[in-house]
Amino acid sequence: MTMTHDRTPSRFLALAFFVALPAFAQPFPQALFGEMRWRMIGPFRGGRTVAASGVPGSTNVFYMAPNNGGVWKTTDAGRTWAPIFDAQPTGSIGALAVSWSRPDRVWVGSGEGLQRPDLSVGNGMYRSDDGGKSWIRLGLADGQQIAAIAADPKDADRAFVAVLGHPYAANETRGIFRTTDAGKTWVKVLYRDADTGGAAVALDPKDSNVVYAALWSSRLGPWENGQWQGPGTGLFKSTDGGTTWRAIGKGLPAHAEGGGRIGFGIAPSDPKRVYATVDALSEETEKNVGIFVSDDAGETFVKVNGEKRLWGRGSDFAEIKVHPLSKDVVWVANTSAYRSKDGGKTFEPVRGAPGGDDFHTIWFHPENPDVILLAADQGAIVSVNGGSTWSSWYNQPTAQLYHVSTDDRFPYWVYGGQQESGSVGVASRGDDGAITSRDWHPVAAEEYGYVAPDPKDPDVVYGASSRATGTRRRKSRTSRPRPCAERIGSCERRR
């Protein structure tokens, strides 16, 4: 595993100590801090990632964007990843697309593009014309959350963007936007109201004048799982390049029938075949939702599967993708990645834990569909054999850490909860010249929880689990070895 330890401060954990001085005291000379350098201490594993894409014409080049980690690129099919977005003023990313006719043109939409209690918003659209070496900011900043991008495969200057909008309030910059001049200007082409945003947008694989979009009427509250959904949600279609739209999807459950967020996928081999996944607004309406299929280009749908493992938790998941060569092979991303070979009637798990938990995005290589990119809460992984084996997620240090604490030992330890991967604790200095993945250990907390080491005994760690129903606390004594004893010129472990 190749790992670079010199990173910029935008992504990696660093610790700074501030000393409270009396008002009459002079500040420390800045020269005292001149030799301080940022260094990465991990964790050496991927974090929550939604935006991801490969590059047509290449089976080795992929892009992925962790929700708060900027954009990363691999040129060796996921063996190593390099950050390419660090100089930009945001690290929160929700959507990414590559122009097929100009593969070095990469579109990036900032803001996580999800409705979650722990999200961060962005500041609009970005574009690179040189494979991520440099970036141009393009506008739509007040959209705050970009959920999807559809780049025209033949016209590199034309693209559609699904803008979800402000997560906690109504705003006008939401819906579906179109550009025909590479993002210099944007036109709002599909809009319902200030409470309804764009959740998905895609082009017909054989006719880019046919555009599909899903709108989602939703709002977050400023507390855990405080979410509401409204009647504006629906599936829409344009046949004139996005100028005019109409509602489609007869047979899909409407808001009054308990239908929530909609995700959809179009079969490249037969664009008349369209799949949809529909979430439920409540337990009482779960019988109405599920996986639906259309054979008339989205005009009417028939329910083919109601398994909750496929459509549940729509605020997180609404991804359904069709195999490029077979309209009956369809994949769904949820708490695991699932595959159907019979048009959605039955599904089998393809990828789950360990190394995958809460999957968000599926990308098939259009010319070689055995090459697959998956984005999950554990980063991005690549398969080159149809999903039989996958690349590692221990080569992309992009974890989200909600809270950070330290203890008083020497070397001091750093603790935190990691999104969807439990908790972590590590010594701030390794025994062998570098901190590696083997130096991280779980501690007594879950992803959202605080970690508090006992000030008198740092081997006793208190952790918390934060939920809407309250907070539970537990005490745990870790079994990890202590760091090296303080002895100049030697390194002896304390027993």
GROMACS .gro file of C-alpha atoms in nm:
model
  495
    1MET     CA    1   0.000   0.000   0.000
    2THR     CA    2   0.139   0.336  -0.103
    3MET     CA    3   0.075   0.615   0.141
    4THR     CA    4   0.200   0.971   0.150
    5HIS     CA    5   0.224   1.125   0.493
    6ASP     CA    6   0.274   1.488   0.397
    7ARG     CA    7  -0.077   1.629   0.350
    8THR     CA    8  -0.238   1.970   0.356
    9PRO     CA    9  -0.441   2.077   0.659
   10SER     CA   10  -0.775   2.069   0.477
   11ARG     CA   11  -0.817   1.695   0.525
   12PHE     CA   12  -0.604   1.567   0.803
   13LEU     CA   13  -0.620   1.591   1.175
   14ALA     CA   14  -0.372   1.823   1.337
   15LEU     CA   15  -0.350   1.943   1.693
   16ALA     CA   16  -0.269   2.295   1.801
   17PHE     CA   17  -0.224   2.402   2.160
   18PHE     CA   18  -0.329   2.745   2.278
   19VAL     CA   19  -0.216   2.894   2.604
   20ALA     CA   20  -0.441   3.132   2.792
   21LEU     CA   21  -0.236   3.429   2.907
   22PRO     CA   22  -0.321   3.723   3.129
   23ALA     CA   23  -0.430   4.031   2.941
   24PHE     CA   24  -0.101   4.207   3.014
   25ALA     CA   25   0.120   3.923   2.881
   26GLN     CA   26   0.291   3.944   2.545
   27PRO     CA   27   0.201   3.679   2.280
   28PHE     CA   28   0.456   3.416   2.194
   29PRO     CA   29   0.677   3.509   1.897
   30GLN     CA   30   0.554   3.336   1.582
   31ALA     CA   31   0.907   3.219   1.518
   32LEU     CA   32   0.861   2.966   1.799
   33PHE     CA   33   0.610   2.782   1.580
   34GLY     CA   34   0.810   2.810   1.260
   35GLU     CA   35   0.916   2.446   1.254
   36MET     CA   36   0.569   2.303   1.313
   37ARG     CA   37   0.442   2.095   1.020
   38TRP     CA   38   0.116   1.927   0.940
   39ARG     CA   39   0.136   1.550   0.942
   40MET     CA   40  -0.123   1.282   0.884
   41ILE     CA   41  -0.204   1.039   1.161
   42GLY     CA   42  -0.497   0.868   0.989
   43PRO     CA   43  -0.718   0.676   1.002
   44PHE     CA   44  -0.604   0.493   0.692
   45ARG     CA   45  -0.946   0.397   0.565
   46GLY     CA   46  -1.213   0.550   0.346
   47GLY     CA   47  -1.497   0.767   0.468
   48ARG     CA   48  -1.850   0.834   0.345
   49THR     CA   49  -1.842   0.879  -0.033
   50VAL     CA   50  -2.135   0.947  -0.266
   51ALA     CA   51  -1.981   1.114  -0.572
   52ALA     CA   52  -1.783   0.879  -0.797
   53SER     CA   53  -1.723   0.816  -1.167
   54GLY     CA   54  -1.498   0.633  -1.403
   55VAL     CA   55  -1.372   0.748  -1.741
   56PRO     CA   56  -1.496   0.594  -2.068
   57GLY     CA   57  -1.203   0.468  -2.272
   58SER     CA   58  -0.996   0.384  -1.965
   59THR     CA   59  -1.028   0.099  -1.717
   60ASN     CA   60  -0.771   0.245  -1.478
   61VAL     CA   61  -0.879   0.606  -1.421
   62PHE     CA   62  -1.149   0.685  -1.164
   63TYR     CA   63  -1.257   0.983  -0.959
   64MET     CA   64  -1.425   0.980  -0.619
   65ALA     CA   65  -1.519   1.253  -0.376
   66PRO     CA   66  -1.571   1.182  -0.005
   67ASN     CA   67  -1.845   1.401   0.137
   68ASN     CA   68  -1.598   1.619   0.324
   69GLY     CA   69  -1.269   1.516   0.167
   70GLY     CA   70  -1.252   1.692  -0.169
   71VAL     CA   71  -1.191   1.504  -0.494
   72TRP     CA   72  -0.949   1.212  -0.535
   73LYS     CA   73  -0.817   1.036  -0.845
   74THR     CA   74  -0.670   0.695  -0.918
   75THR     CA   75  -0.485   0.599  -1.236
   76ASP     CA   76  -0.423   0.237  -1.133
   77ALA     CA   77  -0.778   0.105  -1.084
   78GLY     CA   78  -0.800   0.192  -0.715
   79ARG     CA   79  -0.463   0.068  -0.593
   80THR     CA   80  -0.364   0.421  -0.492
   81TRP     CA   81  -0.561   0.746  -0.469
   82ALA     CA   82  -0.435   1.104  -0.479
   83PRO     CA   83  -0.616   1.422  -0.368
   84ILE     CA   84  -0.669   1.676  -0.648
   85PHE     CA   85  -0.906   1.934  -0.494
   86ASP     CA   86  -0.720   2.062  -0.189
   87ALA     CA   87  -0.673   2.418  -0.308
   88GLN     CA   88  -1.047   2.479  -0.343
   89PRO     CA   89  -1.252   2.659  -0.074
   90THR     CA   90  -1.476   2.360   0.002
   91GLY     CA   91  -1.424   1.991   0.065
   92SER     CA   92  -1.793   1.899   0.075
   93ILE     CA   93  -1.885   1.713  -0.245
   94GLY     CA   94  -2.212   1.550  -0.351
   95ALA     CA   95  -2.187   1.486  -0.727
   96LEU     CA   96  -1.924   1.418  -0.993
   97ALA     CA   97  -1.937   1.347  -1.367
   98VAL     CA   98  -1.696   1.311  -1.660
   99SER     CA   99  -1.765   1.434  -2.015
  100TRP     CA  100  -1.739   1.133  -2.245
  101SER     CA  101  -1.640   1.336  -2.550
  102ARG     CA  102  -1.372   1.518  -2.351
  103PRO     CA  103  -1.250   1.282  -2.075
  104ASP     CA  104  -1.028   1.541  -1.910
  105ARG     CA  105  -1.335   1.753  -1.836
  106VAL     CA  106  -1.460   1.673  -1.488
  107TRP     CA  107  -1.771   1.829  -1.333
  108VAL     CA  108  -1.800   1.852  -0.954
  109GLY     CA  109  -2.100   1.960  -0.749
  110SER     CA  110  -2.035   2.067  -0.391
  111GLY     CA  111  -2.254   2.004  -0.088
  112GLU     CA  112  -2.324   1.649   0.022
  113GLY     CA  113  -2.647   1.611  -0.176
  114LEU     CA  114  -2.815   1.414   0.103
  115GLN     CA  115  -3.066   1.491   0.376
  116ARG     CA  116  -2.878   1.395   0.691
  117PRO     CA  117  -2.841   1.544   1.039
  118ASP     CA  118  -2.461   1.556   1.002
  119LEU     CA  119  -2.415   1.708   0.661
  120SER     CA  120  -2.205   1.999   0.539
  121VAL     CA  121  -2.310   2.232   0.259
  122GLY     CA  122  -2.106   2.349  -0.039
  123ASN     CA  123  -2.066   2.657  -0.257
  124GLY     CA  124  -2.176   2.553  -0.605
  125MET     CA  125  -2.034   2.388  -0.917
  126TYR     CA  126  -1.674   2.334  -1.030
  127ARG     CA  127  -1.513   2.221  -1.356
  128SER     CA  128  -1.170   2.092  -1.451
  129ASP     CA  129  -1.049   2.073  -1.810
  130ASP     CA  130  -0.721   1.898  -1.736
  131GLY     CA  131  -0.817   1.590  -1.539
  132GLY     CA  132  -0.822   1.764  -1.202
  133LYS     CA  133  -0.495   1.960  -1.217
  134SER     CA  134  -0.682   2.291  -1.200
  135TRP     CA  135  -1.041   2.396  -1.129
  136ILE     CA  136  -1.285   2.668  -1.229
  137ARG     CA  137  -1.571   2.771  -1.001
  138LEU     CA  138  -1.896   2.792  -1.196
  139GLY     CA  139  -2.177   2.932  -0.980
  140LEU     CA  140  -2.497   2.795  -0.823
  141ALA     CA  141  -2.345   2.868  -0.483
  142ASP     CA  142  -2.681   2.933  -0.315
  143GLY     CA  143  -2.793   2.582  -0.406
  144GLN     CA  144  -2.575   2.458  -0.116
  145GLN     CA  145  -2.631   2.092  -0.212
  146ILE     CA  146  -2.568   1.945  -0.558
  147ALA     CA  147  -2.717   1.594  -0.573
  148ALA     CA  148  -2.645   1.484  -0.932
  149ILE     CA  149  -2.481   1.586  -1.261
  150ALA     CA  150  -2.564   1.455  -1.609
  151ALA     CA  151  -2.298   1.546  -1.867
  152ASP     CA  152  -2.392   1.523  -2.234
  153PRO     CA  153  -2.181   1.240  -2.383
  154LYS     CA  154  -2.149   1.416  -2.721
  155ASP     CA  155  -2.141   1.786  -2.626
  156ALA     CA  156  -1.883   1.857  -2.356
  157ASP     CA  157  -2.026   2.206  -2.293
  158ARG     CA  158  -2.375   2.080  -2.211
  159ALA     CA  159  -2.475   1.942  -1.872
  160PHE     CA  160  -2.767   1.919  -1.633
  161VAL     CA  161  -2.745   1.957  -1.256
  162ALA     CA  162  -2.987   1.849  -0.985
  163VAL     CA  163  -2.976   2.109  -0.706
  164LEU     CA  164  -3.125   1.986  -0.381
  165GLY     CA  165  -3.110   2.327  -0.212
  166HIS     CA  166  -3.085   2.440   0.148
  167PRO     CA  167  -3.130   2.149   0.388
  168TYR     CA  168  -3.290   2.348   0.670
  169ALA     CA  169  -3.492   2.617   0.492
  170ALA     CA  170  -3.675   2.704   0.173
  171ASN     CA  171  -3.481   2.868  -0.110
  172GLU     CA  172  -3.521   2.941  -0.480
  173THR     CA  173  -3.191   2.797  -0.607
  174ARG     CA  174  -3.312   2.440  -0.636
  175GLY     CA  175  -3.450   2.210  -0.903
  176ILE     CA  176  -3.288   2.115  -1.235
  177PHE     CA  177  -3.045   2.352  -1.408
  178ARG     CA  178  -2.893   2.334  -1.756
  179THR     CA  179  -2.579   2.482  -1.909
  180THR     CA  180  -2.482   2.489  -2.276
  181ASP     CA  181  -2.164   2.694  -2.233
  182ALA     CA  182  -1.957   2.475  -2.000
  183GLY     CA  183  -2.104   2.625  -1.684
  184LYS     CA  184  -2.055   2.993  -1.756
  185THR     CA  185  -2.432   3.039  -1.728
  186TRP     CA  186  -2.708   2.823  -1.584
  187VAL     CA  187  -3.079   2.816  -1.665
  188LYS     CA  188  -3.335   2.677  -1.423
  189VAL     CA  189  -3.536   2.443  -1.647
  190LEU     CA  190  -3.738   2.241  -1.393
  191TYR     CA  191  -3.869   2.392  -1.072
  192ARG     CA  192  -4.169   2.316  -0.854
  193ASP     CA  193  -4.140   2.531  -0.541
  194ALA     CA  194  -3.895   2.658  -0.279
  195ASP     CA  195  -3.935   2.339  -0.075
  196THR     CA  196  -3.866   2.091  -0.356
  197GLY     CA  197  -3.517   2.023  -0.488
  198GLY     CA  198  -3.356   1.819  -0.760
  199ALA     CA  199  -3.248   1.475  -0.635
  200ALA     CA  200  -3.148   1.303  -0.960
  201VAL     CA  201  -3.104   1.377  -1.331
  202ALA     CA  202  -2.999   1.153  -1.621
  203LEU     CA  203  -2.994   1.153  -2.001
  204ASP     CA  204  -3.136   0.885  -2.226
  205PRO     CA  205  -2.825   0.682  -2.323
  206LYS     CA  206  -2.921   0.694  -2.692
  207ASP     CA  207  -3.082   1.037  -2.717
  208SER     CA  208  -2.943   1.321  -2.505
  209ASN     CA  209  -3.246   1.537  -2.582
  210VAL     CA  210  -3.448   1.302  -2.360
  211VAL     CA  211  -3.385   1.396  -1.997
  212TYR     CA  212  -3.523   1.236  -1.681
  213ALA     CA  213  -3.527   1.400  -1.338
  214ALA     CA  214  -3.648   1.323  -0.988
  215LEU     CA  215  -3.760   1.604  -0.759
  216TRP     CA  216  -3.766   1.557  -0.383
  217SER     CA  217  -3.965   1.769  -0.140
  218SER     CA  218  -3.783   1.740   0.190
  219ARG     CA  219  -3.657   1.938   0.486
  220LEU     CA  220  -3.428   1.870   0.780
  221GLY     CA  221  -3.470   1.982   1.137
  222PRO     CA  222  -3.173   2.096   1.343
  223TRP     CA  223  -3.167   1.772   1.541
  224GLU     CA  224  -3.103   1.404   1.476
  225ASN     CA  225  -3.351   1.245   1.234
  226GLY     CA  226  -3.577   1.551   1.227
  227GLN     CA  227  -3.691   1.517   0.867
  228TRP     CA  228  -4.010   1.598   0.679
  229GLN     CA  229  -4.122   1.526   0.324
  230GLY     CA  230  -4.382   1.706   0.117
  231PRO     CA  231  -4.607   1.647  -0.187
  232GLY     CA  232  -4.367   1.795  -0.444
  233THR     CA  233  -4.173   1.472  -0.496
  234GLY     CA  234  -4.207   1.316  -0.841
  235LEU     CA  235  -4.053   1.182  -1.160
  236PHE     CA  236  -4.032   1.410  -1.467
  237LYS     CA  237  -3.928   1.384  -1.832
  238SER     CA  238  -3.827   1.619  -2.111
  239THR     CA  239  -3.804   1.525  -2.479
  240ASP     CA  240  -3.676   1.859  -2.608
  241GLY     CA  241  -3.344   1.887  -2.431
  242GLY     CA  242  -3.481   2.013  -2.102
  243THR     CA  243  -3.685   2.309  -2.225
  244THR     CA  244  -4.024   2.166  -2.130
  245TRP     CA  245  -4.112   1.895  -1.881
  246ARG     CA  246  -4.405   1.679  -1.778
  247ALA     CA  247  -4.473   1.446  -1.489
  248ILE     CA  248  -4.447   1.074  -1.564
  249GLY     CA  249  -4.452   0.758  -1.358
  250LYS     CA  250  -4.807   0.628  -1.351
  251GLY     CA  251  -4.807   0.339  -1.107
  252LEU     CA  252  -4.550   0.489  -0.869
  253PRO     CA  253  -4.693   0.568  -0.524
  254ALA     CA  254  -4.760   0.940  -0.482
  255HIS     CA  255  -4.712   1.136  -0.160
  256ALA     CA  256  -5.075   1.072  -0.061
  257GLU     CA  257  -5.009   0.697  -0.096
  258GLY     CA  258  -4.698   0.714   0.122
  259GLY     CA  259  -4.437   0.739  -0.151
  260GLY     CA  260  -4.116   0.925  -0.070
  261ARG     CA  261  -3.788   0.988  -0.247
  262ILE     CA  262  -3.752   0.836  -0.595
  263GLY     CA  263  -3.439   0.703  -0.758
  264PHE     CA  264  -3.427   0.574  -1.115
  265GLY     CA  265  -3.203   0.399  -1.365
  266ILE     CA  266  -3.223   0.374  -1.746
  267ALA     CA  267  -3.111   0.064  -1.936
  268PRO     CA  268  -2.837   0.162  -2.187
  269SER     CA  269  -2.917  -0.141  -2.404
  270ASP     CA  270  -3.288  -0.053  -2.422
  271PRO     CA  271  -3.377   0.297  -2.293
  272LYS     CA  272  -3.746   0.210  -2.284
  273ARG     CA  273  -3.662  -0.001  -1.977
  274VAL     CA  274  -3.655   0.226  -1.673
  275TYR     CA  275  -3.630   0.112  -1.311
  276ALA     CA  276  -3.735   0.311  -1.007
  277THR     CA  277  -3.685   0.272  -0.635
  278VAL     CA  278  -3.937   0.445  -0.407
  279ASP     CA  279  -3.901   0.501  -0.033
  280ALA     CA  280  -4.189   0.493   0.218
  281LEU     CA  281  -4.298   0.788   0.427
  282SER     CA  282  -4.404   0.566   0.717
  283GLU     CA  283  -4.428   0.204   0.827
  284GLU     CA  284  -4.797   0.207   0.743
  285THR     CA  285  -4.726   0.276   0.375
  286GLU     CA  286  -4.435   0.034   0.324
  287LYS     CA  287  -4.663  -0.205   0.137
  288ASN     CA  288  -4.702   0.054  -0.140
  289VAL     CA  289  -4.335   0.112  -0.219
  290GLY     CA  290  -4.039  -0.086  -0.349
  291ILE     CA  291  -3.869  -0.154  -0.682
  292PHE     CA  292  -4.068  -0.070  -0.996
  293VAL     CA  293  -4.005  -0.130  -1.367
  294SER     CA  294  -4.124   0.044  -1.681
  295ASP     CA  295  -4.105  -0.079  -2.040
  296ASP     CA  296  -4.249   0.234  -2.199
  297ALA     CA  297  -3.976   0.487  -2.113
  298GLY     CA  298  -4.117   0.580  -1.775
  299GLU     CA  299  -4.478   0.641  -1.866
  300THR     CA  300  -4.612   0.355  -1.654
  301PHE     CA  301  -4.453   0.139  -1.386
  302VAL     CA  302  -4.524  -0.199  -1.230
  303LYS     CA  303  -4.400  -0.304  -0.887
  304VAL     CA  304  -4.170  -0.607  -0.906
  305ASN     CA  305  -4.014  -0.622  -0.559
  306GLY     CA  306  -4.106  -0.492  -0.215
  307GLU     CA  307  -3.808  -0.607  -0.006
  308LYS     CA  308  -3.718  -0.330   0.237
  309ARG     CA  309  -3.347  -0.406   0.220
  310LEU     CA  310  -3.357  -0.269  -0.137
  311TRP     CA  311  -3.548   0.058  -0.094
  312GLY     CA  312  -3.527   0.149   0.277
  313ARG     CA  313  -3.377   0.464   0.425
  314GLY     CA  314  -3.445   0.681   0.123
  315SER     CA  315  -3.285   0.986   0.281
  316ASP     CA  316  -2.955   0.802   0.238
  317PHE     CA  317  -3.014   0.571  -0.057
  318ALA     CA  318  -3.191   0.594  -0.393
  319GLU     CA  319  -2.940   0.436  -0.630
  320ILE     CA  320  -3.045   0.183  -0.895
  321LYS     CA  321  -2.826   0.116  -1.200
  322VAL     CA  322  -2.876  -0.107  -1.506
  323HIS     CA  323  -2.603  -0.319  -1.665
  324PRO     CA  324  -2.483  -0.163  -1.994
  325LEU     CA  325  -2.544  -0.483  -2.195
  326SER     CA  326  -2.854  -0.637  -2.035
  327LYS     CA  327  -3.175  -0.461  -1.939
  328ASP     CA  328  -3.261  -0.742  -1.696
  329VAL     CA  329  -2.944  -0.707  -1.487
  330VAL     CA  330  -2.991  -0.430  -1.234
  331TRP     CA  331  -2.797  -0.329  -0.924
  332VAL     CA  332  -2.926  -0.151  -0.613
  333ALA     CA  333  -2.715   0.032  -0.354
  334ASN     CA  334  -2.836   0.026   0.006
  335THR     CA  335  -2.685  -0.109   0.326
  336SER     CA  336  -2.531  -0.366   0.089
  337ALA     CA  337  -2.495  -0.372  -0.287
  338TYR     CA  338  -2.746  -0.608  -0.451
  339ARG     CA  339  -2.777  -0.753  -0.801
  340SER     CA  340  -3.077  -0.889  -0.991
  341LYS     CA  341  -3.056  -1.093  -1.311
  342ASP     CA  342  -3.429  -1.124  -1.370
  343GLY     CA  343  -3.546  -0.768  -1.407
  344GLY     CA  344  -3.570  -0.687  -1.037
  345LYS     CA  345  -3.783  -0.980  -0.924
  346THR     CA  346  -3.509  -1.131  -0.707
  347PHE     CA  347  -3.183  -0.989  -0.574
  348GLU     CA  348  -2.864  -1.133  -0.430
  349PRO     CA  349  -2.603  -0.945  -0.225
  350VAL     CA  350  -2.282  -0.865  -0.411
  351ARG     CA  351  -2.092  -0.655  -0.161
  352GLY     CA  352  -2.136  -0.575   0.207
  353ALA     CA  353  -1.942  -0.561   0.531
  354PRO     CA  354  -1.657  -0.584   0.604
  355GLY     CA  355  -1.526  -0.311   0.380
  356GLY     CA  356  -1.864  -0.182   0.279
  357ASP     CA  357  -2.160  -0.054   0.476
  358ASP     CA  358  -2.416   0.186   0.332
  359PHE     CA  359  -2.351   0.197  -0.043
  360HIS     CA  360  -2.444   0.508  -0.239
  361THR     CA  361  -2.321   0.503  -0.598
  362ILE     CA  362  -2.270   0.241  -0.870
  363TRP     CA  363  -2.081   0.309  -1.194
  364PHE     CA  364  -2.041   0.060  -1.479
  365HIS     CA  365  -1.778   0.104  -1.747
  366PRO     CA  366  -1.987   0.148  -2.065
  367GLU     CA  367  -1.750  -0.055  -2.287
  368ASN     CA  368  -1.632  -0.312  -2.032
  369PRO     CA  369  -1.907  -0.358  -1.772
  370ASP     CA  370  -1.699  -0.601  -1.568
  371VAL     CA  371  -1.522  -0.285  -1.450
  372ILE     CA  372  -1.736  -0.144  -1.169
  373LEU     CA  373  -1.689   0.143  -0.923
  374LEU     CA  374  -1.876   0.143  -0.592
  375ALA     CA  375  -1.894   0.435  -0.348
  376ALA     CA  376  -1.993   0.368   0.011
  377ASP     CA  377  -1.951   0.492   0.365
  378GLN     CA  378  -1.611   0.322   0.350
  379GLY     CA  379  -1.486   0.510   0.046
  380ALA     CA  380  -1.460   0.394  -0.316
  381ILE     CA  381  -1.364   0.048  -0.440
  382VAL     CA  382  -1.306  -0.091  -0.790
  383SER     CA  383  -1.372  -0.433  -0.940
  384VAL     CA  384  -1.231  -0.543  -1.277
  385ASN     CA  385  -1.401  -0.885  -1.280
  386GLY     CA  386  -1.770  -0.810  -1.244
  387GLY     CA  387  -1.768  -0.789  -0.867
  388SER     CA  388  -1.582  -1.110  -0.777
  389THR     CA  389  -1.301  -0.914  -0.610
  390TRP     CA  390  -1.254  -0.549  -0.514
  391SER     CA  391  -0.977  -0.303  -0.445
  392SER     CA  392  -0.899  -0.192  -0.091
  393TRP     CA  393  -1.058   0.088   0.110
  394TYR     CA  394  -0.753   0.105   0.337
  395ASN     CA  395  -0.567   0.328   0.089
  396GLN     CA  396  -0.777   0.646   0.109
  397PRO     CA  397  -0.751   0.837   0.438
  398THR     CA  398  -1.078   1.028   0.401
  399ALA     CA  399  -1.259   0.952   0.726
  400GLN     CA  400  -1.514   1.188   0.878
  401LEU     CA  401  -1.442   1.245   1.247
  402TYR     CA  402  -1.722   1.422   1.430
  403HIS     CA  403  -1.542   1.487   1.760
  404VAL     CA  404  -1.176   1.474   1.862
  405SER     CA  405  -1.019   1.447   2.208
  406THR     CA  406  -0.676   1.372   2.352
  407ASP     CA  407  -0.533   1.233   2.673
  408ASP     CA  408  -0.238   1.349   2.886
  409ARG     CA  409   0.008   1.064   2.844
  410PHE     CA  410   0.329   1.091   2.643
  411PRO     CA  411   0.311   1.049   2.354
  412TYR     CA  412  -0.048   1.168   2.380
  413TRP     CA  413  -0.326   0.965   2.218
  414VAL     CA  414  -0.596   1.105   1.989
  415TYR     CA  415  -0.955   0.975   1.995
  416GLY     CA  416  -1.269   1.022   1.787
  417GLY     CA  417  -1.580   0.867   1.638
  418GLN     CA  418  -1.570   0.793   1.263
  419GLN     CA  419  -1.874   0.805   1.041
  420GLU     CA  420  -2.004   0.448   0.993
  421SER     CA  421  -1.679   0.291   1.112
  422GLY     CA  422  -1.710   0.305   1.488
  423SER     CA  423  -1.437   0.480   1.681
  424VAL     CA  424  -1.063   0.523   1.670
  425GLY     CA  425  -0.774   0.591   1.904
  426VAL     CA  426  -0.408   0.631   1.808
  427ALA     CA  427  -0.081   0.741   1.958
  428SER     CA  428   0.037   1.071   1.817
  429ARG     CA  429   0.378   0.917   1.750
  430GLY     CA  430   0.452   0.567   1.625
  431ASP     CA  431   0.721   0.333   1.750
  432ASP     CA  432   0.877   0.270   1.410
  433GLY     CA  433   0.914   0.609   1.246
  434ALA     CA  434   0.562   0.633   1.102
  435ILE     CA  435   0.201   0.589   1.207
  436THR     CA  436   0.035   0.314   1.004
  437SER     CA  437  -0.306   0.148   0.994
  438ARG     CA  438  -0.182  -0.100   1.254
  439ASP     CA  439  -0.154   0.180   1.510
  440TRP     CA  440  -0.528   0.260   1.513
  441HIS     CA  441  -0.755   0.083   1.763
  442PRO     CA  442  -1.128   0.104   1.839
  443VAL     CA  443  -1.237   0.261   2.167
  444ALA     CA  444  -1.563   0.271   2.363
  445ALA     CA  445  -1.779   0.492   2.141
  446GLU     CA  446  -1.983   0.482   1.824
  447GLU     CA  447  -1.964   0.702   1.516
  448TYR     CA  448  -2.138   1.012   1.654
  449GLY     CA  449  -2.019   0.972   2.012
  450TYR     CA  450  -1.775   1.170   2.220
  451VAL     CA  451  -1.468   0.999   2.366
  452ALA     CA  452  -1.333   1.102   2.707
  453PRO     CA  453  -1.020   0.937   2.848
  454ASP     CA  454  -0.989   0.923   3.224
  455PRO     CA  455  -0.742   1.198   3.326
  456LYS     CA  456  -0.594   0.973   3.597
  457ASP     CA  457  -0.577   0.653   3.394
  458PRO     CA  458  -0.570   0.700   3.015
  459ASP     CA  459  -0.631   0.328   2.963
  460VAL     CA  460  -0.987   0.390   3.084
  461VAL     CA  461  -1.193   0.549   2.809
  462TYR     CA  462  -1.551   0.670   2.833
  463GLY     CA  463  -1.759   0.671   2.517
  464ALA     CA  464  -2.106   0.788   2.424
  465SER     CA  465  -2.373   0.708   2.170
  466SER     CA  466  -2.578   1.006   2.057
  467ARG     CA  467  -2.935   0.934   1.944
  468ALA     CA  468  -3.256   1.125   1.926
  469THR     CA  469  -3.393   0.915   2.213
  470GLY     CA  470  -3.117   1.021   2.450
  471THR     CA  471  -2.756   0.941   2.532
  472ARG     CA  472  -2.622   0.619   2.674
  473ARG     CA  473  -2.277   0.600   2.826
  474ARG     CA  474  -2.049   0.310   2.892
  475LYS     CA  475  -1.704   0.257   3.041
  476SER     CA  476  -1.446   0.047   2.861
  477ARG     CA  477  -1.089  -0.045   2.940
  478THR     CA  478  -0.895  -0.085   2.620
  479SER     CA  479  -0.667  -0.386   2.569
  480ARG     CA  480  -0.415  -0.214   2.346
  481PRO     CA  481  -0.048  -0.204   2.451
  482ARG     CA  482   0.082   0.118   2.595
  483PRO     CA  483   0.322   0.324   2.382
  484CYS     CA  484   0.693   0.305   2.443
  485ALA     CA  485   0.821   0.387   2.790
  486GLU     CA  486   1.013   0.708   2.830
  487ARG     CA  487   1.374   0.600   2.795
  488ILE     CA  488   1.623   0.792   2.591
  489GLY     CA  489   1.788   0.586   2.319
  490SER     CA  490   1.566   0.281   2.359
  491CYS     CA  491   1.206   0.172   2.317
  492GLU     CA  492   1.072  -0.070   2.577
  493ARG     CA  493   0.704  -0.148   2.601
  494ARG     CA  494   0.543  -0.112   2.941
  495ARG     CA  495   0.368  -0.433   3.048
   0.00000   0.00000   0.00000
